Short mmCIF file of C-alpha atoms and ligand atoms in Angstrom, two decimals:
data_model
loop_
_atom_site.label_atom_id
_atom_site.label_comp_id
_atom_site.label_asym_id
_atom_site.label_seq_id
_atom_site.Cartn_x
_atom_site.Cartn_y
_atom_site.Cartn_z
CA MET A 18 9.56 20.71 -8.19
CA GLU A 19 11.78 23.17 -10.06
CA ARG A 20 13.08 22.20 -13.47
CA ALA A 21 16.72 22.59 -12.35
CA GLN A 22 16.08 20.38 -9.32
CA ARG A 23 14.47 17.72 -11.51
CA LEU A 24 17.45 17.75 -13.85
CA SER A 25 19.89 17.30 -10.99
CA ILE A 26 17.81 14.39 -9.64
CA CYS A 27 17.95 12.83 -13.10
CA LEU A 28 21.72 13.05 -13.10
CA ILE A 29 21.91 11.51 -9.63
CA ILE A 30 19.76 8.53 -10.65
CA ALA A 31 21.69 8.11 -13.88
CA ALA A 32 25.04 8.15 -12.07
CA THR A 33 24.11 5.80 -9.23
CA LEU A 34 22.08 3.21 -11.07
CA ALA A 35 23.46 3.17 -14.60
CA TRP A 36 20.17 4.52 -15.85
CA ASP A 37 19.66 6.01 -19.28
CA GLY A 38 17.95 9.11 -17.94
CA ALA A 39 15.28 9.00 -20.66
CA SER A 40 12.71 10.77 -18.52
CA CYS A 41 15.01 13.75 -17.89
CA GLN A 42 13.29 15.46 -20.82
CA THR A 43 11.18 18.42 -19.72
CA SER A 44 8.13 17.52 -21.80
CA THR A 45 7.14 14.01 -22.86
CA VAL A 46 4.09 12.59 -24.58
CA PHE A 47 3.12 8.98 -23.95
CA GLU A 48 0.94 7.72 -26.76
CA GLY A 49 -0.88 4.71 -28.11
CA ALA A 50 -1.73 2.84 -24.91
CA ARG A 51 -5.07 1.86 -23.47
CA LEU A 52 -5.41 4.22 -20.49
CA ILE A 53 -7.26 3.31 -17.31
CA THR A 54 -7.41 6.66 -15.53
CA GLY A 55 -8.29 5.43 -12.02
CA ASP A 56 -11.74 6.95 -11.57
CA GLY A 57 -13.65 3.93 -12.89
CA GLY A 58 -14.53 5.54 -16.23
CA THR A 59 -14.35 3.77 -19.59
CA PRO A 60 -10.72 3.23 -20.57
CA ILE A 61 -9.35 5.52 -23.26
CA GLU A 62 -8.16 3.43 -26.21
CA ASN A 63 -5.20 4.78 -28.21
CA ALA A 64 -4.64 7.46 -25.59
CA ALA A 65 -2.11 10.25 -25.36
CA PHE A 66 -1.01 12.07 -22.25
CA VAL A 67 1.57 14.79 -21.77
CA VAL A 68 3.96 15.01 -18.83
CA GLU A 69 5.82 18.24 -18.05
CA ASN A 70 8.23 18.58 -15.14
CA GLY A 71 6.78 15.48 -13.51
CA ARG A 72 3.14 16.57 -13.82
CA ILE A 73 0.44 15.32 -16.13
CA VAL A 74 -0.79 18.32 -18.08
CA ALA A 75 -3.10 16.82 -20.72
CA VAL A 76 -4.95 13.52 -21.21
CA GLY A 77 -7.12 12.36 -24.09
CA ARG A 78 -7.35 10.38 -27.27
CA ARG A 79 -4.33 10.43 -29.51
CA GLY A 80 -4.73 13.18 -32.09
CA GLU A 81 -7.00 15.19 -29.80
CA VAL A 82 -4.30 16.22 -27.31
CA ARG A 83 -2.08 19.20 -28.05
CA ILE A 84 1.58 18.15 -28.12
CA PRO A 85 4.11 20.80 -27.00
CA ASP A 86 6.84 21.67 -29.52
CA GLY A 87 9.97 19.62 -28.99
CA ALA A 88 8.33 17.08 -26.68
CA ALA A 89 9.92 13.66 -26.44
CA ARG A 90 7.58 10.87 -27.56
CA VAL A 91 7.18 7.46 -25.99
CA ASP A 92 5.27 4.91 -28.06
CA LEU A 93 3.12 2.66 -25.85
CA ALA A 94 1.13 0.90 -28.60
CA GLY A 95 -0.22 -2.41 -27.33
CA LYS A 96 0.30 -1.48 -23.68
CA THR A 97 -2.14 -0.64 -20.91
CA VAL A 98 -1.43 2.23 -18.50
CA ILE A 99 -2.84 2.37 -14.97
CA PRO A 100 -2.16 4.90 -12.20
CA ALA A 101 0.58 3.76 -9.83
CA LEU A 102 -0.92 1.69 -7.00
CA VAL A 103 -1.27 2.66 -3.34
CA ASP A 104 -0.94 0.39 -0.30
CA ALA A 105 -2.86 1.88 2.62
CA HIS A 106 -1.85 -0.76 5.18
CA SER A 107 1.70 -2.02 5.48
CA HIS A 108 4.48 -2.47 8.03
CA ILE A 109 7.70 -1.00 6.74
CA GLY A 110 11.27 -1.51 7.87
CA TYR A 111 10.98 -4.71 9.93
CA MET A 112 11.41 -7.54 7.44
CA HIS A 113 14.89 -8.16 6.11
CA ASN A 114 15.35 -11.48 4.36
CA LEU A 115 15.05 -14.19 7.02
CA THR A 116 14.67 -11.90 10.02
CA SER A 117 11.93 -9.53 11.08
CA GLY A 118 12.04 -7.15 14.02
CA PRO A 119 12.93 -3.69 15.28
CA GLN A 120 16.66 -4.43 14.85
CA ASN A 121 16.09 -4.11 11.09
CA TYR A 122 14.30 -0.78 11.38
CA THR A 123 17.04 1.36 9.85
CA ARG A 124 17.22 4.13 7.28
CA GLU A 125 18.76 1.70 4.78
CA ASN A 126 16.09 -0.98 5.24
CA ILE A 127 13.17 1.44 5.09
CA LEU A 128 14.54 2.96 1.88
CA ASP A 129 15.10 -0.53 0.48
CA HIS A 130 11.42 -1.31 1.15
CA MET A 131 10.32 1.93 -0.48
CA GLU A 132 12.41 1.07 -3.56
CA LYS A 133 10.78 -2.35 -3.64
CA PHE A 134 7.34 -0.74 -3.58
CA ALA A 135 8.41 1.47 -6.50
CA TYR A 136 9.68 -1.61 -8.35
CA PHE A 137 6.19 -3.15 -8.04
CA GLY A 138 4.42 -0.04 -9.33
CA VAL A 139 3.38 1.26 -5.91
CA ALA A 140 3.50 5.05 -5.57
CA ALA A 141 2.88 5.23 -1.82
CA SER A 142 2.65 2.89 1.14
CA MET A 143 1.29 3.70 4.58
CA ALA A 144 2.97 2.05 7.57
CA LEU A 145 0.16 1.48 10.02
CA GLY A 146 1.28 2.00 13.58
CA SER A 147 4.58 0.09 13.71
CA ASP A 148 6.93 3.04 13.19
CA PHE A 149 8.88 4.64 16.02
CA GLY A 150 11.37 7.42 16.67
CA ASP A 151 12.02 10.38 14.40
CA LEU A 152 13.27 8.29 11.48
CA PRO A 153 9.89 7.70 9.79
CA TYR A 154 9.07 11.40 9.80
CA GLN A 155 12.54 12.28 8.48
CA LEU A 156 12.31 9.76 5.65
CA ARG A 157 8.73 10.77 4.83
CA ASP A 158 9.89 14.36 4.46
CA GLU A 159 13.08 13.51 2.55
CA ILE A 160 11.17 11.42 0.01
CA ALA A 161 8.51 14.13 -0.34
CA ALA A 162 11.28 16.65 -0.99
CA GLY A 163 12.65 14.54 -3.86
CA LYS A 164 15.80 13.28 -2.13
CA HIS A 165 15.11 9.60 -2.93
CA PRO A 166 13.65 9.64 -6.43
CA THR A 167 13.67 5.84 -6.82
CA ALA A 168 11.58 5.33 -3.64
CA ALA A 169 7.82 5.22 -3.25
CA ARG A 170 6.28 7.81 -0.93
CA PHE A 171 6.50 6.76 2.71
CA VAL A 172 3.29 7.55 4.58
CA THR A 173 3.38 7.02 8.32
CA ALA A 174 0.83 6.69 11.08
CA GLY A 175 3.77 7.06 13.47
CA ARG A 176 3.45 5.01 16.63
CA GLY A 177 0.16 3.22 17.18
CA LEU A 178 -1.86 3.54 20.40
CA ALA A 179 -2.16 0.23 22.24
CA PRO A 180 -3.41 -1.15 25.55
CA PRO A 181 -0.64 -2.89 27.56
CA ASP A 182 -1.69 -6.40 26.48
CA GLU A 183 -1.15 -5.47 22.81
CA MET A 184 2.45 -4.36 23.36
CA ARG A 185 4.11 -7.26 21.56
CA ASP A 186 5.49 -8.01 18.11
CA MET A 187 5.43 -4.78 16.12
CA ARG A 188 3.11 -3.15 18.67
CA HIS A 189 6.10 -2.85 21.02
CA SER A 190 6.59 0.52 19.34
CA ALA A 191 3.13 1.81 20.30
CA HIS A 192 2.16 4.46 22.79
CA ARG A 193 1.02 2.53 25.89
CA ILE A 194 -2.54 3.63 26.69
CA THR A 195 -4.27 2.98 30.02
CA THR A 196 -6.08 6.27 30.70
CA VAL A 197 -8.05 8.88 28.78
CA ASP A 198 -5.31 11.43 29.47
CA GLU A 199 -2.63 9.14 28.02
CA ALA A 200 -4.79 8.52 24.98
CA ARG A 201 -5.31 12.21 24.33
CA ALA A 202 -1.63 13.05 24.90
CA ALA A 203 -0.52 10.34 22.45
CA VAL A 204 -2.88 11.68 19.79
CA ARG A 205 -1.49 15.18 20.28
CA ASP A 206 2.05 13.80 19.89
CA LEU A 207 1.05 12.28 16.54
CA ALA A 208 -0.58 15.56 15.48
CA ALA A 209 2.62 17.45 16.32
CA HIS A 210 4.53 15.11 13.98
CA LYS A 211 1.89 15.44 11.26
CA ALA A 212 1.23 11.69 11.24
CA ALA A 213 -1.10 10.70 8.41
CA ILE A 214 -3.62 8.91 10.62
CA VAL A 215 -3.97 7.40 14.11
CA LYS A 216 -3.80 3.61 14.38
CA THR A 217 -5.15 1.57 17.27
CA TRP A 218 -6.25 -1.99 18.01
CA VAL A 219 -9.53 -3.29 19.42
CA ASP A 220 -9.15 -7.05 19.60
CA THR A 221 -9.27 -9.71 22.32
CA ARG A 222 -6.92 -11.92 20.23
CA ASN A 223 -9.31 -14.85 20.61
CA GLY A 224 -10.13 -14.03 24.20
CA THR A 225 -6.51 -14.05 25.35
CA ILE A 226 -6.01 -10.35 26.11
CA LYS A 227 -7.81 -7.36 27.56
CA PRO A 228 -8.72 -5.14 24.60
CA LEU A 229 -8.71 -1.37 24.40
CA ALA A 230 -11.69 -0.13 26.44
CA PRO A 231 -14.46 1.82 24.65
CA GLU A 232 -13.85 4.93 26.79
CA LEU A 233 -10.26 4.95 25.49
CA TYR A 234 -11.09 4.58 21.81
CA LEU A 235 -13.83 7.18 22.20
CA ALA A 236 -11.21 9.57 23.62
CA ILE A 237 -8.77 8.70 20.82
CA ILE A 238 -11.34 9.40 18.12
CA ASP A 239 -12.52 12.60 19.79
CA GLU A 240 -9.01 13.97 20.29
CA ALA A 241 -7.95 12.98 16.78
CA HIS A 242 -10.87 14.77 15.17
CA LYS A 243 -10.18 17.87 17.28
CA ASN A 244 -6.64 17.79 15.87
CA ASN A 245 -7.73 17.20 12.29
CA LEU A 246 -6.53 13.61 12.32
CA ARG A 247 -8.37 10.48 11.28
CA VAL A 248 -8.43 7.16 13.12
CA THR A 249 -8.13 3.68 11.64
CA VAL A 250 -8.63 0.62 13.81
CA HIS A 251 -7.62 -3.00 13.70
CA ALA A 252 -10.91 -4.66 14.70
CA THR A 253 -12.45 -7.75 13.16
CA ALA A 254 -15.33 -8.71 15.48
CA LEU A 255 -18.70 -7.48 14.24
CA PRO A 256 -19.87 -5.88 17.55
CA ASP A 257 -16.58 -3.95 17.84
CA VAL A 258 -16.79 -2.74 14.25
CA LYS A 259 -20.36 -1.55 14.76
CA ALA A 260 -19.44 0.26 17.97
CA LEU A 261 -16.50 1.94 16.23
CA VAL A 262 -18.62 3.07 13.29
CA ARG A 263 -21.15 4.52 15.74
CA ALA A 264 -18.21 6.26 17.48
CA ASP A 265 -17.31 7.99 14.20
CA VAL A 266 -14.18 6.00 13.36
CA ASP A 267 -12.69 6.84 9.95
CA GLY A 268 -11.41 3.48 8.80
CA LEU A 269 -11.09 -0.20 9.55
CA ALA A 270 -7.76 -1.77 8.73
CA HIS A 271 -9.16 -5.27 8.15
CA MET A 272 -12.27 -6.88 6.72
CA VAL A 273 -14.93 -7.75 9.29
CA GLY A 274 -15.88 -11.40 9.60
CA ASP A 275 -19.67 -11.35 9.43
CA VAL A 276 -21.56 -8.59 7.69
CA ASP A 277 -25.22 -8.16 8.69
CA ASP A 278 -28.04 -5.76 7.84
CA GLU A 279 -27.39 -3.59 10.86
CA LEU A 280 -23.76 -3.00 9.80
CA MET A 281 -24.88 -2.21 6.25
CA ASP A 282 -27.34 0.38 7.62
CA LEU A 283 -24.62 1.90 9.79
CA LEU A 284 -22.25 2.14 6.84
CA LYS A 285 -24.95 3.77 4.75
CA ALA A 286 -25.25 6.41 7.47
CA HIS A 287 -21.42 6.79 7.61
CA PRO A 288 -20.45 6.68 3.91
CA ASN A 289 -16.92 7.97 4.45
CA VAL A 290 -15.87 5.04 6.64
CA TYR A 291 -13.38 3.00 4.68
CA PHE A 292 -12.17 -0.59 4.87
CA THR A 293 -8.90 -2.05 3.75
CA LEU A 294 -9.19 -5.82 3.55
CA ALA A 295 -5.74 -7.36 4.14
CA LEU A 296 -6.74 -10.72 2.67
CA GLY A 297 -3.29 -12.04 1.84
CA GLY A 298 -2.39 -13.83 5.05
CA LEU A 299 -5.52 -15.97 4.94
CA ARG A 300 -5.83 -16.45 1.20
CA ARG A 301 -2.25 -17.55 0.55
CA SER A 302 -2.83 -20.57 2.79
CA LEU A 303 -5.62 -21.63 0.42
CA PHE A 304 -4.40 -20.32 -2.93
CA ALA A 305 -0.85 -19.44 -3.86
CA PRO A 306 -0.04 -20.72 -7.37
CA TRP A 307 2.36 -17.75 -7.65
CA LEU A 308 4.75 -19.44 -5.22
CA ASN A 309 5.34 -22.76 -7.00
CA PRO A 310 7.26 -21.90 -9.03
CA PRO A 311 7.81 -18.41 -7.63
CA HIS A 312 6.63 -15.61 -9.90
CA PRO A 313 9.56 -13.79 -11.56
CA LEU A 314 8.70 -10.61 -9.64
CA ILE A 315 9.32 -12.59 -6.44
CA THR A 316 12.65 -14.02 -7.49
CA GLU A 317 13.67 -10.54 -8.65
CA THR A 318 13.07 -9.03 -5.19
CA VAL A 319 13.19 -11.73 -2.49
CA ALA A 320 16.12 -13.79 -1.25
CA PRO A 321 15.94 -17.48 -2.28
CA GLU A 322 16.07 -18.64 1.36
CA GLN A 323 13.05 -16.54 2.20
CA ILE A 324 11.09 -17.83 -0.78
CA LYS A 325 11.90 -21.39 0.30
CA ARG A 326 10.77 -20.66 3.85
CA LEU A 327 7.33 -19.51 2.66
CA GLN A 328 7.05 -22.53 0.35
CA ASP A 329 7.76 -24.78 3.32
CA ARG A 330 5.27 -22.98 5.53
CA LEU A 331 2.46 -23.11 2.99
CA ALA A 332 3.19 -26.77 2.17
CA LYS A 333 1.83 -27.63 5.61
CA GLY A 334 -1.64 -26.72 4.32
CA PRO A 335 -4.29 -24.31 5.57
CA ALA A 336 -5.71 -24.09 9.08
CA PRO A 337 -8.86 -26.19 9.48
CA ASN A 338 -11.21 -23.18 9.38
CA ALA A 339 -9.38 -21.24 6.64
CA GLN A 340 -11.80 -22.05 3.81
CA ARG A 341 -14.81 -21.21 5.97
CA ASN A 342 -13.17 -17.89 7.03
CA TRP A 343 -12.40 -17.02 3.44
CA GLU A 344 -16.06 -17.60 2.51
CA ARG A 345 -17.27 -15.42 5.39
CA LEU A 346 -14.97 -12.59 4.33
CA SER A 347 -15.75 -12.84 0.64
CA GLN A 348 -19.52 -12.83 1.23
CA GLY A 349 -19.13 -9.58 3.13
CA ILE A 350 -16.86 -8.07 0.48
CA THR A 351 -19.34 -8.91 -2.27
CA ARG A 352 -22.02 -7.17 -0.24
CA PHE A 353 -19.82 -4.13 0.47
CA ALA A 354 -18.91 -3.75 -3.19
CA ALA A 355 -22.53 -3.96 -4.32
CA ALA A 356 -23.56 -1.30 -1.78
CA GLY A 357 -20.70 1.05 -2.69
CA VAL A 358 -18.95 0.85 0.69
CA ARG A 359 -15.61 2.68 0.50
CA ILE A 360 -12.99 -0.03 -0.05
CA GLY A 361 -9.29 0.72 -0.39
CA VAL A 362 -6.31 -1.59 -0.71
CA GLY A 363 -4.22 -2.42 2.33
CA THR A 364 -2.14 -5.55 2.24
CA ASP A 365 -0.50 -5.80 5.67
CA GLY A 366 2.72 -6.32 3.67
CA GLY A 367 5.83 -6.63 5.82
CA GLY A 368 3.69 -7.68 8.79
CA GLN A 369 4.59 -10.30 11.30
CA GLN A 370 2.51 -13.12 9.94
CA GLY A 371 5.82 -13.50 8.15
CA ASP A 372 7.06 -13.51 4.56
CA GLN A 373 4.49 -11.00 3.34
CA PHE A 374 6.87 -9.87 0.61
CA ILE A 375 7.14 -6.10 0.26
CA GLY A 376 5.47 -4.93 -2.95
CA TRP A 377 4.37 -8.37 -4.09
CA THR A 378 1.47 -8.44 -1.61
CA MET A 379 -0.15 -5.60 -3.54
CA HIS A 380 -0.56 -7.80 -6.62
CA THR A 381 -1.90 -10.83 -4.73
CA GLU A 382 -4.31 -8.58 -2.81
CA LEU A 383 -5.80 -7.31 -6.09
CA GLU A 384 -6.30 -10.90 -7.23
CA ASN A 385 -7.84 -11.81 -3.87
CA MET A 386 -10.28 -8.91 -4.04
CA VAL A 387 -11.50 -10.08 -7.46
CA ALA A 388 -11.80 -13.63 -6.11
CA ALA A 389 -13.88 -12.19 -3.25
CA GLY A 390 -16.45 -10.80 -5.66
CA MET A 391 -15.28 -7.38 -6.85
CA THR A 392 -14.85 -6.55 -10.52
CA PRO A 393 -11.34 -5.81 -11.84
CA MET A 394 -12.38 -2.19 -12.41
CA GLN A 395 -13.69 -1.85 -8.84
CA VAL A 396 -10.41 -3.28 -7.58
CA LEU A 397 -8.30 -0.92 -9.69
CA VAL A 398 -10.26 2.10 -8.44
CA ALA A 399 -9.79 0.82 -4.87
CA ALA A 400 -6.03 0.49 -5.43
CA THR A 401 -5.61 3.93 -7.02
CA LYS A 402 -8.09 6.77 -6.49
CA THR A 403 -9.68 5.45 -3.31
CA SER A 404 -6.42 4.46 -1.61
CA ALA A 405 -4.80 7.77 -2.59
CA GLY A 406 -7.64 9.41 -0.67
CA ILE A 407 -7.05 7.13 2.31
CA VAL A 408 -3.35 7.97 2.50
CA ALA A 409 -4.34 11.60 1.83
CA ILE A 410 -1.98 12.29 -1.07
CA ASP A 411 -4.00 14.22 -3.60
CA GLU A 412 -1.39 14.21 -6.39
CA ILE A 413 -1.48 10.42 -6.97
CA GLY A 414 -4.16 7.83 -7.72
CA MET A 415 -5.21 9.00 -11.16
CA VAL A 416 -3.80 9.73 -14.58
CA ALA A 417 -5.40 13.14 -14.99
CA PRO A 418 -4.31 16.74 -15.60
CA GLY A 419 -2.71 18.27 -12.51
CA LYS A 420 -1.68 14.94 -10.97
CA SER A 421 1.88 13.79 -10.47
CA ALA A 422 3.08 11.52 -13.30
CA ASP A 423 2.89 8.27 -11.32
CA PHE A 424 1.81 5.39 -13.54
CA VAL A 425 2.53 1.81 -14.52
CA VAL A 426 2.88 0.53 -18.09
CA LEU A 427 1.56 -3.02 -18.39
CA ASP A 428 2.03 -5.56 -21.17
CA ALA A 429 -1.57 -6.77 -20.87
CA ASN A 430 -4.97 -5.48 -19.79
CA PRO A 431 -5.83 -6.02 -16.09
CA LEU A 432 -9.53 -5.64 -16.88
CA ASP A 433 -9.28 -8.96 -18.76
CA ASP A 434 -7.39 -10.65 -15.92
CA ILE A 435 -6.39 -8.80 -12.76
CA THR A 436 -3.14 -10.76 -12.54
CA ASN A 437 -2.02 -8.73 -15.56
CA THR A 438 -1.02 -6.01 -13.06
CA ARG A 439 2.07 -8.23 -12.61
CA ARG A 440 3.05 -7.84 -16.28
CA ILE A 441 4.94 -4.63 -15.56
CA ALA A 442 6.86 -3.11 -18.48
CA LYS A 443 7.76 0.20 -16.81
CA VAL A 444 7.01 2.22 -13.71
CA TYR A 445 7.08 6.02 -13.57
CA LEU A 446 6.96 7.92 -10.29
CA ARG A 447 6.95 11.75 -10.29
CA GLY A 448 7.69 11.58 -14.02
CA PHE A 449 10.90 9.58 -13.56
CA GLU A 450 11.17 6.09 -14.93
CA ILE A 451 12.10 3.78 -12.06
CA PRO A 452 15.35 1.96 -12.98
CA ARG A 453 13.92 -1.50 -12.33
CA ALA A 454 16.61 -3.51 -14.12
CA ALA A 455 19.37 -1.82 -12.12
CA MET A 456 17.43 -2.35 -8.90
CA THR A 457 17.01 -6.08 -9.30
CA THR A 458 20.66 -6.42 -10.33
CA LYS A 459 21.56 -4.79 -7.01
CA TRP A 460 19.22 -7.13 -5.06
CA GLN A 461 20.53 -10.23 -6.83
CA ALA A 462 24.07 -9.25 -5.86
CA GLU A 463 22.93 -8.94 -2.22
CA PHE A 464 21.14 -12.31 -2.30
CA HIS A 465 24.15 -14.08 -3.73
CA SER A 466 26.71 -12.46 -1.49
CA GLY A 467 25.58 -14.53 1.48
CA ALA A 468 24.42 -11.36 3.26
CA THR A 469 20.84 -12.56 3.52
CA ARG A 470 21.13 -14.97 6.45
ZN1 LIG B 26 -1.20 -4.46 10.03
#
């Protein structure tokens, strides 16, 4: 981005959100923090890093990094800095306070969600197959061009590809697929729009529907790869997951229920296959101390009526098999992590299980992944470098020279306790400090105006 363009964006943010514009400075050094760079390496204590025109240009120990003349200085002593987080599985634009559906899928609501992601320290979120129309592509491109500097990057898989029986809830937006020709044509449509990835579903929904046939997902994967696109699939049954890995799928959008030796061998032979785990819907029924009382980040971003609704839902207690399902998933995750299977973070936030609060689900997912057997460092790498690779945005996911200045300043070290990712002091995206105080003031006004019902 040009310097003049950055300055004008600064002035726009300052004017619209009563923001002090501190990060309008051309060159800034952030010094004194513990820095977790995102690649899994040893944190840098008493670090310094230099940001120029929204880019990180130097990273190292304080005193060993050259500081440009006239640079502004930001003292971060006592803080911990992590790369901004990335959510590789979400559903954006549907949820709005107490309602959820395509009627809410507007420019205003999508941008509101992207601002909420930014508020929570999320640099990018990938809507996985629930988008429709031209709007997602327009907003993706507008945000990438710097037109919405307080919004996280919007990554879109465009419309998913679904068999007729799946065309319900958010899958109403999908391309309806019954033949190989339809499957290939839908993939080419996504390629023409430069969708980030192709999303499809292979699930009998507990034996109630006819799932996508193998000849159709084989055609989808083949056509996608011919068009330089990847494919990620909602599939949770072990035989389906194995068949998809054999068919050269690129990613699985959910954790698989039972991991066995054969799957581990297949994954060893296909080391680029990634999993996002989407543990929140199950785990919150078993463990949600963050809801009673609601964590401040929730009250800052969610309407009181919606918080109450989730409290009421969870008060009914977990499904009878929830604990057993959690144990099955966590055993597999422990095994994946030990074997170095590629694990990213995808929360299913905004999805139609309901009340999966935008932005907040990222922080519970990180906690759930640690509870499932990963180390805090493994989880942070999953949420930053690995997920940046999954959403295919090279400039985020690490605090390193050449990357965009997208990082979160925390009041405590998440390696000590992963829930410290919630102790957010500041968020910077593209070198701009996100005006979080002004944002929550705006949301509180909306919640208390009666406009949330
Ligand atoms: Zn989903």
